[in-house]
Every structure is written in C-alpha cells, then in structure tokens.
Amino acid sequence: MRQATKMVLGATAIVAVSAGVAGVTTYTMLKPEQNKSLAFNDVFQQSQNTRLAALDAINMQPVDLTQAAENSVHAVVHIKSTQESKTQTVTVRDPFSEFFGDIFGNGRGGGQQRQVHTPERVGFGSGVIISRDGYIVTNNHVIDNADVISVKLNDGREFKGRVIGADPSTDLALVKIEADDLPTVPVGDSDALKVGEWVLAVGNPFNMTSTVTAGIVSAKARTLGVYNQGVESFIQTDAAINQGNSGGALVNARGELVGINSVLYSPTGAYSGYGFAIPASIMKKVVADLKEYGTVQRAILGIKGTPINDEQQLMDEAMKKQIKDLGAVDGVWVREIIEGGSAAGKLQENDVIIGIDGKRVKNFAELQEGLAKHRPGDKVTVKVLRDKKEKDIELTLKNEQGTTKVVKNAGMEILGAAFREVPQELKKQLNLGSGVEITGVTEGKMKAAGVRKGFIILKANGQVIRTVNDLEDVLKAATLSPDQVLFLSGMFPSGKRANYAVDLTQE
C-alpha cells in the first residue's frame, strides 16, 4: 500500500498507516420525503457495560487515566488490509495514436499490450468498535482498495471485515464484522473539548497491538490540506501517533471517544510532536450516513470565501483594506454566492460568516465542521457581519446538486449494461486507440437512452474512455453534477458514429 505524505509548514503530514487499500462510490437520487435524520444512538447499539471515569473538578490533579485506558483498549481493533496479487493487462501507448490511429498498419492501435504481475500488498491500521453488533469506524486510507480485510480484537479473536461505506472527503470508513456483545467506546462531545485537556491515543502503531499514549489537546479546528479539498477540522494533540495508529481512538479522561486518529506531523515519517484526529462530531454523522444510505448526505453552503484571519491570503494591500472596511477580525468573508446553492437569496457578497447554529466560526475549518454535522434539508442559522452589524439568517441546506433529495449509493448497475475494453483485433479493424464496448444491455439507464449492444464508447462527458474504470469515474462525477447526465460519443463496429445522452436521475 502507499504511504500518503504531504509537506505542511516545512514538515510532512503523513497519513499514519503504511498502506491503503477501497472502491468507487456512485450515487442515485431518491424522493425528498425519504430524507430522515437519524441520531447516532438510533443507528448504532452501545454497550451497556461501560463505566465512565469519575472526575472531580476540585481534585483533578494528578489525572488518573487508567479507567479511560481500560475502557477504550478493548474496543480498539487491529486492521490488516490486503490487496491481492493480480495479473493485469496494460497498454504501452503510442502518443500519436489518438490523433492518427493505426496509420502504419502495424496493428498496435494505440500501443502494445503487456501482462504485468502485481505483488501482494499488505497494510495495517486501527479501528474503533462503535456498536456491539460489530460496526467499526476507521480511516478510509486504511481500507482503500483492499481485497481482504482482517480484524483482530484485543482478546485475540479474528474476523473478516466488509466495507459498509467509505468517504474519502473526511477519510472515514465503516467496516462490519459478524460478532455480538462486543465492547464499545462511548462517544463523547468533541465540541466540548478544551485546549489543554488530557486525551489518550489508542491504537496499533508499527503493527504492535493495544498501545496507549497520553497527551493534551494542543489546538482545535486545524486545516492541513492533506485530504485534497476534503473536510478538515482536526483536533491537534501531542499524544504520540505513529504509522498504524490511523483509525484508532482519541479518548478524553472520562474514556469517551472524541476523535479518530488520522494524521501525524513529521519531517521523518515517525512521531515528532503532534498528531491529528477527526472530531467525533463529524464522525458520528458520517458513519450514520454510511450505514443508512451507503454514502454521505453532504450539505453544501454554496459560497466561495476567504478566511479573514489567514495571513497567507492577505498579502495584497487592496485586500487588506477591504478586510479592514468589513470590520471583522475573524470569520469567513463571502466573496461569491453560487447560483442555486443554499446561500443563494440569503447571504450576500461581502458578508462575513462569524457563526453557525450558535457556535462561533473563526475560520474555514470551523465552518466545515459545522456544516459536516448536517444533511441536505436541515435548517441552520448562520450569523453574519453585514455592514458591520451582526445578523442571524436562517437557510435550508442543499446538496451538490442544489436539491434536498437523499443521495443513495449505487454502482455501474444503474446503467443496466455490461462492458469490456475493446479487443485488440477490433481496435486494429476500426483503427482505434482506445474505447469501451457495450457487450449487453438490459433494463436500466442505457436502454432508456436508446444505447444498443455493440456500441463503443470513445468519450464520456468529453473525457477519453480507455478502461471500464475510466467510465466508472466519469459516471461518479456525473451523478454529483447538477445536470446528472452522461453524454456518450462513439461508434458501432459498422463504422456508424453515434451520440447519446443518458439521464442519471432517480425517482
């Protein structure tokens, strides 16, 4: 598996696991009346045998963390992700084939095909049991692309795991094992965490099991940029987090789960002072969505903005003057309103968002964290500074499509067709460099659009299609677009060219 790294402030933020292994998620729309918000405890069954540590505010020094460690260590599991050895056919491409085809008649049709044998790849990480019937939360990068997932409990028992759902944007995944009466960690309120508060990091660093380290909360709502424009609002801690800790538990002194350990900050690849965890406030909503719908019901505010207190954004003197004229010292400056989004008709350009649902917003991370708790259709109150006066504005959140409909997980099966890469002989015959052939059409979106067996897809939504995975990626992006249409262009073996528009919306 790969080791994810990213430079942050002269050091490396490393996704703390030696490898990653999972799949592509696509989406289907359902009726808005099916959009039911379920509480976390309605979705996952908590163990009744957990005893929380008793804290006395008067006699808190020194802090006794033994009960918190005992609570959590039995509910943190070791996860082994295996990507099995495969033999793959790859094409060594001719860079001129897309423009000229097989002009020399050498039968290459865009390149030579070769058989490549990939070795087995194994990665290790951690997970947290959140339901006594076997639901486990971990990081997406721990199980990404896994063919086999093995889960080992603290008592030595081992189970096969299956992925219920994964969300790369928050780097969270939900795994299920078939077991009952498992120990769980009670989920606490990460919003109530205070800087300086004692926390424990529980996991399996360097493939060692059941390791507990202690530290304090160093900061909250950190953004590192490691999730490629995903949702980031990390809890920063100086409890030691190393490779293999990914997906493990960050618990408070009461033994409550307040975060999922995900990233370490290091110039060397090992712990050097700071680690980062996904807040439980985000985790609860994401995994409940994954269990109920198979994908995350993500609410989008529909703005483009700039954090007021981000010095890297304020190098331009004209922008500095604009910021000063707004009268704000922190918050998110609204620079543009997206048409059809949640904020359209409610917020205005040059508003400064300073709060959401009664909680202060100082930067983008805190705004993202506030939104990540909600589903499309939820009503929220946004506090803005407008003309140097505070104003509360209620708005209804929408999804990326600009609706409040529920998005359900669906795969290529919604197209109702079977696919294969165009065989080499057919490529040579038709003078093609690439393409995906439809080998069968049943009931589904393809049939409804009039697509027939034998059609060769050369482009989908303007992108060249070389493999079935290429088509799957374009389909996924299309289901998230407002139009939800897949435009196909290609040809039949007879040489006839054709274009189709495949409607991806679901009733």
Short mmCIF file of C-alpha atoms in Angstrom, two decimals, residues 117-467:
data_model
loop_
_atom_site.label_atom_id
_atom_site.label_comp_id
_atom_site.label_asym_id
_atom_site.label_seq_id
_atom_site.Cartn_x
_atom_site.Cartn_y
_atom_site.Cartn_z
CA HIS A 117 2.11 -9.21 -12.36
CA THR A 118 1.50 -7.07 -9.26
CA PRO A 119 2.72 -8.38 -5.89
CA GLU A 120 0.50 -8.78 -2.83
CA ARG A 121 0.38 -5.62 -0.74
CA VAL A 122 -0.43 -5.52 2.96
CA GLY A 123 -1.13 -2.54 5.18
CA PHE A 124 -2.01 -2.17 8.85
CA GLY A 125 -4.11 0.25 10.84
CA SER A 126 -6.61 0.53 13.66
CA GLY A 127 -10.34 0.78 14.13
CA VAL A 128 -12.85 1.55 16.89
CA ILE A 129 -15.87 -0.62 17.71
CA ILE A 130 -18.86 1.75 17.92
CA SER A 131 -21.67 -0.81 18.03
CA ARG A 132 -21.83 -4.07 19.98
CA ASP A 133 -23.06 -5.93 16.88
CA GLY A 134 -19.77 -5.37 15.04
CA TYR A 135 -19.71 -1.94 13.36
CA ILE A 136 -16.21 -0.45 13.33
CA VAL A 137 -15.12 3.04 12.29
CA THR A 138 -11.68 3.50 10.75
CA ASN A 139 -9.92 5.70 8.20
CA ASN A 140 -10.70 5.37 4.51
CA HIS A 141 -6.97 5.20 3.75
CA VAL A 142 -6.64 2.13 5.99
CA ILE A 143 -9.00 0.02 3.84
CA ASP A 144 -8.68 1.80 0.49
CA ASN A 145 -8.52 -0.74 -2.39
CA ALA A 146 -8.50 -3.72 -0.02
CA ASP A 147 -9.46 -7.14 -1.40
CA VAL A 148 -9.38 -8.72 2.07
CA ILE A 149 -9.88 -7.02 5.44
CA SER A 150 -8.91 -8.87 8.64
CA VAL A 151 -9.94 -7.51 12.03
CA LYS A 152 -8.24 -8.70 15.22
CA LEU A 153 -9.79 -7.87 18.59
CA ASN A 154 -7.83 -7.11 21.73
CA ASP A 155 -8.77 -10.56 23.11
CA GLY A 156 -7.10 -12.25 20.13
CA ARG A 157 -10.19 -13.20 18.12
CA GLU A 158 -10.01 -12.55 14.36
CA PHE A 159 -12.82 -11.79 11.89
CA LYS A 160 -13.22 -10.98 8.23
CA GLY A 161 -14.39 -7.43 7.71
CA ARG A 162 -16.55 -6.00 4.95
CA VAL A 163 -16.79 -2.34 3.99
CA ILE A 164 -20.25 -0.84 4.52
CA GLY A 165 -19.22 2.51 3.09
CA ALA A 166 -16.30 4.92 2.81
CA ASP A 167 -15.96 8.67 2.47
CA PRO A 168 -12.61 9.94 1.10
CA SER A 169 -13.62 13.57 1.76
CA THR A 170 -13.48 13.01 5.52
CA ASP A 171 -11.15 9.96 5.35
CA LEU A 172 -13.66 7.84 7.27
CA ALA A 173 -14.94 4.32 6.60
CA LEU A 174 -17.41 1.94 8.23
CA VAL A 175 -16.49 -1.76 8.46
CA LYS A 176 -18.68 -4.63 9.72
CA ILE A 177 -17.69 -7.90 11.35
CA GLU A 178 -20.12 -10.67 12.27
CA ALA A 179 -20.00 -10.72 16.06
CA ASP A 180 -22.22 -9.86 19.03
CA ASP A 181 -21.84 -8.37 22.51
CA LEU A 182 -18.63 -6.57 21.62
CA PRO A 183 -17.13 -3.85 23.84
CA THR A 184 -17.69 -0.30 22.62
CA VAL A 185 -16.31 3.12 23.39
CA PRO A 186 -18.99 5.62 24.41
CA VAL A 187 -18.98 8.60 22.05
CA GLY A 188 -18.37 11.94 23.70
CA ASP A 189 -18.82 15.58 22.71
CA SER A 190 -15.76 16.72 20.77
CA ASP A 191 -17.16 20.26 20.67
CA ALA A 192 -16.76 20.42 24.45
CA LEU A 193 -13.05 19.57 24.29
CA LYS A 194 -10.81 22.32 25.63
CA VAL A 195 -7.25 23.12 24.67
CA GLY A 196 -5.04 21.71 27.42
CA GLU A 197 -7.42 18.86 28.25
CA TRP A 198 -5.89 15.40 28.75
CA VAL A 199 -6.52 12.83 26.00
CA LEU A 200 -5.34 9.29 25.16
CA ALA A 201 -4.45 7.94 21.72
CA VAL A 202 -5.25 4.21 21.47
CA GLY A 203 -4.18 2.11 18.50
CA ASN A 204 -1.69 -0.24 16.91
CA PRO A 205 1.44 1.74 15.92
CA PHE A 206 4.08 -0.07 13.85
CA ASN A 207 1.85 -3.17 13.80
CA MET A 208 2.06 -3.51 17.60
CA THR A 209 -1.25 -4.11 19.31
CA SER A 210 -3.09 -2.30 22.12
CA THR A 211 -0.87 0.75 22.61
CA VAL A 212 -2.00 3.73 24.71
CA THR A 213 -0.24 7.10 24.72
CA ALA A 214 -1.22 10.25 26.62
CA GLY A 215 -1.07 13.97 25.86
CA ILE A 216 -3.19 17.08 25.77
CA VAL A 217 -5.34 18.83 23.20
CA SER A 218 -2.92 21.26 21.59
CA ALA A 219 -5.36 23.02 19.24
CA LYS A 220 -8.71 22.58 17.53
CA ALA A 221 -10.07 23.16 14.02
CA ARG A 222 -6.73 22.66 12.28
CA THR A 223 -6.55 22.50 8.47
CA LEU A 224 -3.59 20.72 6.87
CA GLY A 225 -4.63 20.27 3.23
CA VAL A 226 -3.94 16.51 3.27
CA TYR A 227 -7.43 15.47 2.11
CA ASN A 228 -7.30 17.21 -1.27
CA GLN A 229 -10.06 19.77 -0.62
CA GLY A 230 -11.90 17.38 1.69
CA VAL A 231 -13.45 18.26 5.05
CA GLU A 232 -10.73 19.09 7.58
CA SER A 233 -11.18 20.36 11.12
CA PHE A 234 -8.61 18.35 13.08
CA ILE A 235 -8.10 18.06 16.80
CA GLN A 236 -4.37 18.55 17.33
CA THR A 237 -2.74 16.58 20.15
CA ASP A 238 0.75 15.85 21.43
CA ALA A 239 -0.22 12.28 22.36
CA ALA A 240 2.15 10.10 20.31
CA ILE A 241 0.57 8.97 17.00
CA ASN A 242 2.60 6.83 14.60
CA GLN A 243 2.04 4.79 11.45
CA GLY A 244 -0.56 2.15 12.25
CA ASN A 245 -2.44 4.43 14.65
CA SER A 246 -4.70 5.53 11.79
CA GLY A 247 -8.33 4.76 12.59
CA GLY A 248 -7.64 4.41 16.31
CA ALA A 249 -9.36 6.20 19.17
CA LEU A 250 -8.69 9.58 20.71
CA VAL A 251 -10.46 9.50 24.10
CA ASN A 252 -10.85 12.03 26.87
CA ALA A 253 -10.11 11.46 30.56
CA ARG A 254 -13.64 10.08 31.05
CA GLY A 255 -12.94 7.35 28.50
CA GLU A 256 -15.24 8.85 25.84
CA LEU A 257 -14.38 8.75 22.13
CA VAL A 258 -13.75 12.32 20.98
CA GLY A 259 -11.81 11.70 17.75
CA ILE A 260 -10.44 9.23 15.19
CA ASN A 261 -6.65 9.43 14.90
CA SER A 262 -5.71 10.06 11.26
CA VAL A 263 -2.60 12.12 10.55
CA LEU A 264 0.83 12.62 12.08
CA TYR A 265 3.02 15.70 11.64
CA SER A 266 6.60 14.75 10.99
CA PRO A 267 9.73 15.50 8.92
CA THR A 268 10.88 11.88 9.28
CA GLY A 269 7.77 9.68 8.94
CA ALA A 270 7.63 8.94 12.67
CA TYR A 271 6.11 10.87 15.58
CA SER A 272 7.83 14.18 16.26
CA GLY A 273 5.44 16.05 18.50
CA TYR A 274 1.97 16.38 17.01
CA GLY A 275 -0.83 14.19 15.72
CA PHE A 276 -4.27 14.99 14.36
CA ALA A 277 -7.68 13.40 14.85
CA ILE A 278 -11.05 13.74 13.11
CA PRO A 279 -13.59 15.12 15.63
CA ALA A 280 -16.31 12.76 16.86
CA SER A 281 -18.87 15.41 15.87
CA ILE A 282 -18.02 14.79 12.20
CA MET A 283 -17.52 11.04 12.63
CA LYS A 284 -20.97 10.42 14.14
CA LYS A 285 -22.85 11.94 11.23
CA VAL A 286 -20.64 10.42 8.52
CA VAL A 287 -20.79 6.82 9.75
CA ALA A 288 -24.53 7.04 10.46
CA ASP A 289 -25.00 8.13 6.83
CA LEU A 290 -22.75 5.33 5.56
CA LYS A 291 -24.80 2.73 7.45
CA GLU A 292 -28.18 4.15 6.46
CA TYR A 293 -27.54 5.26 2.86
CA GLY A 294 -24.19 3.81 1.79
CA THR A 295 -22.85 7.31 1.15
CA VAL A 296 -22.65 10.64 2.97
CA GLN A 297 -25.51 13.13 2.74
CA ARG A 298 -23.31 16.20 2.41
CA ALA A 299 -24.74 19.69 2.84
CA ILE A 300 -23.10 22.48 0.83
CA LEU A 301 -23.41 26.16 1.75
CA GLY A 302 -22.79 27.31 -1.81
CA ILE A 303 -20.28 30.12 -1.39
CA LYS A 304 -16.70 30.95 -2.28
CA GLY A 305 -14.92 32.69 0.53
CA THR A 306 -11.70 33.72 2.22
CA PRO A 307 -10.78 33.28 5.90
CA ILE A 308 -10.34 36.74 7.41
CA ASN A 309 -7.50 35.71 9.74
CA ASP A 310 -5.49 33.72 7.18
CA GLU A 311 -2.32 35.81 6.76
CA GLN A 312 -1.33 33.86 3.65
CA GLN A 313 -4.44 35.22 1.93
CA LEU A 314 -3.80 38.83 2.91
CA MET A 315 -0.63 39.72 1.07
CA ASP A 316 -2.39 42.15 -1.25
CA GLU A 317 -2.73 45.67 0.23
CA ALA A 318 -6.07 46.29 -1.50
CA MET A 319 -7.47 43.10 0.03
CA LYS A 320 -6.18 44.14 3.45
CA LYS A 321 -8.06 47.42 3.15
CA GLN A 322 -11.25 45.58 2.14
CA ILE A 323 -10.90 43.33 5.19
CA LYS A 324 -10.47 46.35 7.44
CA ASP A 325 -13.56 48.01 5.97
CA LEU A 326 -15.62 44.89 6.78
CA GLY A 327 -14.98 45.46 10.48
CA ALA A 328 -14.24 41.78 11.23
CA VAL A 329 -11.22 40.26 12.96
CA ASP A 330 -12.02 36.66 12.04
CA GLY A 331 -14.64 34.59 10.23
CA VAL A 332 -15.18 33.67 6.57
CA TRP A 333 -15.52 36.51 4.07
CA VAL A 334 -18.13 35.67 1.40
CA ARG A 335 -16.62 36.55 -1.97
CA GLU A 336 -19.14 34.84 -4.28
CA ILE A 337 -22.60 33.26 -4.00
CA ILE A 338 -23.12 30.06 -6.04
CA GLU A 339 -26.35 30.16 -8.04
CA GLY A 340 -28.85 27.58 -6.83
CA GLY A 341 -26.90 26.86 -3.65
CA SER A 342 -28.04 27.02 -0.04
CA ALA A 343 -26.85 30.60 0.40
CA ALA A 344 -28.48 31.97 -2.78
CA GLY A 345 -31.02 34.66 -1.91
CA LYS A 346 -30.00 34.57 1.75
CA LEU A 347 -26.35 35.58 2.08
CA GLN A 348 -24.70 38.42 0.21
CA GLU A 349 -21.25 39.11 -1.14
CA ASN A 350 -19.06 40.81 1.49
CA ASP A 351 -20.97 39.18 4.35
CA VAL A 352 -18.61 37.74 6.94
CA ILE A 353 -19.79 34.44 8.41
CA ILE A 354 -18.97 34.50 12.13
CA GLY A 355 -21.21 31.74 13.48
CA ILE A 356 -23.40 28.74 12.69
CA ASP A 357 -26.08 27.32 14.97
CA GLY A 358 -24.89 29.43 17.88
CA LYS A 359 -21.26 28.34 17.61
CA ARG A 360 -18.51 30.82 16.78
CA VAL A 361 -16.85 30.46 13.35
CA LYS A 362 -13.32 31.82 13.14
CA ASN A 363 -12.04 30.06 10.01
CA PHE A 364 -12.99 27.71 7.18
CA ALA A 365 -12.26 24.60 9.25
CA GLU A 366 -14.84 25.58 11.87
CA LEU A 367 -17.38 26.39 9.16
CA GLN A 368 -16.76 23.00 7.51
CA GLU A 369 -17.12 21.23 10.84
CA GLY A 370 -20.43 22.99 11.50
CA LEU A 371 -21.80 22.03 8.08
CA ALA A 372 -20.50 18.44 8.29
CA LYS A 373 -22.95 17.72 11.11
CA HIS A 374 -25.93 18.45 8.86
CA ARG A 375 -27.76 16.79 5.98
CA PRO A 376 -29.44 18.46 2.98
CA GLY A 377 -32.86 19.66 4.04
CA ASP A 378 -31.73 20.73 7.52
CA LYS A 379 -32.34 24.31 8.56
CA VAL A 380 -29.42 26.20 10.09
CA THR A 381 -28.95 29.68 11.48
CA VAL A 382 -25.91 31.48 10.11
CA LYS A 383 -24.64 34.56 11.91
CA VAL A 384 -23.03 37.11 9.61
CA LEU A 385 -21.46 40.51 9.94
CA ARG A 386 -23.16 42.72 7.34
CA ASP A 387 -22.43 46.44 7.17
CA LYS A 388 -20.59 45.98 10.48
CA LYS A 389 -23.77 44.72 12.18
CA GLU A 390 -24.45 41.16 13.28
CA LYS A 391 -27.39 39.45 11.63
CA ASP A 392 -28.88 35.96 12.06
CA ILE A 393 -30.05 34.34 8.82
CA GLU A 394 -31.93 31.04 8.63
CA LEU A 395 -31.44 28.97 5.49
CA THR A 396 -32.16 25.45 4.25
CA LEU A 397 -29.10 23.43 3.33
CA LYS A 398 -28.82 21.78 -0.10
CA ASN A 399 -26.52 19.17 -1.61
CA GLU A 400 -24.07 19.48 -4.51
CA GLN A 401 -26.95 19.10 -6.97
CA GLY A 402 -28.76 22.06 -5.42
CA THR A 403 -31.57 19.90 -4.00
CA THR A 404 -32.56 18.44 -0.63
CA LYS A 405 -33.04 14.92 -2.00
CA VAL A 406 -31.39 11.90 -0.42
CA VAL A 407 -28.39 10.52 -2.29
CA LYS A 408 -28.12 6.72 -2.21
CA ASN A 409 -25.15 4.59 -3.08
CA ALA A 410 -25.31 2.92 -6.48
CA GLY A 411 -22.79 1.44 -8.86
CA MET A 412 -22.47 0.82 -12.57
CA GLU A 413 -25.54 -1.42 -12.30
CA ILE A 414 -27.81 1.61 -12.68
CA LEU A 415 -26.69 1.77 -16.33
CA GLY A 416 -28.07 -1.72 -16.97
CA ALA A 417 -25.24 -2.73 -19.28
CA ALA A 418 -22.12 -4.91 -19.44
CA PHE A 419 -18.78 -3.52 -20.61
CA ARG A 420 -15.33 -4.59 -21.75
CA GLU A 421 -12.29 -2.87 -23.16
CA VAL A 422 -12.27 -3.04 -26.95
CA PRO A 423 -10.30 -6.16 -28.01
CA GLN A 424 -7.04 -5.54 -29.81
CA GLU A 425 -8.25 -7.12 -33.05
CA LEU A 426 -11.32 -4.87 -33.15
CA LYS A 427 -9.16 -1.83 -32.40
CA LYS A 428 -7.00 -2.72 -35.38
CA GLN A 429 -10.03 -3.26 -37.61
CA LEU A 430 -11.63 0.08 -36.67
CA ASN A 431 -8.34 1.99 -36.40
CA LEU A 432 -8.98 2.90 -32.74
CA GLY A 433 -6.55 3.74 -30.00
CA SER A 434 -8.94 3.13 -27.10
CA GLY A 435 -12.57 2.58 -26.18
CA VAL A 436 -15.00 0.54 -24.08
CA GLU A 437 -17.50 -1.76 -25.80
CA ILE A 438 -21.04 -2.44 -24.54
CA THR A 439 -21.46 -6.22 -24.66
CA GLY A 440 -25.04 -6.33 -23.39
CA VAL A 441 -27.96 -4.07 -22.45
CA THR A 442 -30.75 -4.95 -20.01
CA GLU A 443 -33.18 -2.74 -18.10
CA GLY A 444 -31.52 0.47 -16.97
CA LYS A 445 -30.34 3.91 -17.95
CA MET A 446 -28.56 2.80 -21.12
CA LYS A 447 -31.64 1.12 -22.57
CA ALA A 448 -33.80 4.14 -21.69
CA ALA A 449 -31.37 6.35 -23.64
CA GLY A 450 -31.51 4.06 -26.68
CA VAL A 451 -27.97 2.71 -26.37
CA ARG A 452 -27.58 -0.71 -28.04
CA LYS A 453 -25.26 -3.68 -27.67
CA GLY A 454 -22.03 -3.27 -29.64
CA PHE A 455 -21.73 0.49 -29.16
CA ILE A 456 -18.13 1.52 -28.47
CA ILE A 457 -17.78 4.41 -26.03
CA LEU A 458 -14.89 6.64 -27.06
CA LYS A 459 -15.71 9.65 -24.90
CA ALA A 460 -17.97 10.27 -21.88
CA ASN A 461 -18.70 13.85 -20.85
CA GLY A 462 -15.79 14.92 -23.03
CA GLN A 463 -13.23 12.59 -21.47
CA VAL A 464 -11.45 9.86 -23.43
CA ILE A 465 -12.50 6.41 -22.18
CA ARG A 466 -9.81 3.73 -22.22
CA THR A 467 -10.98 1.39 -19.46
#
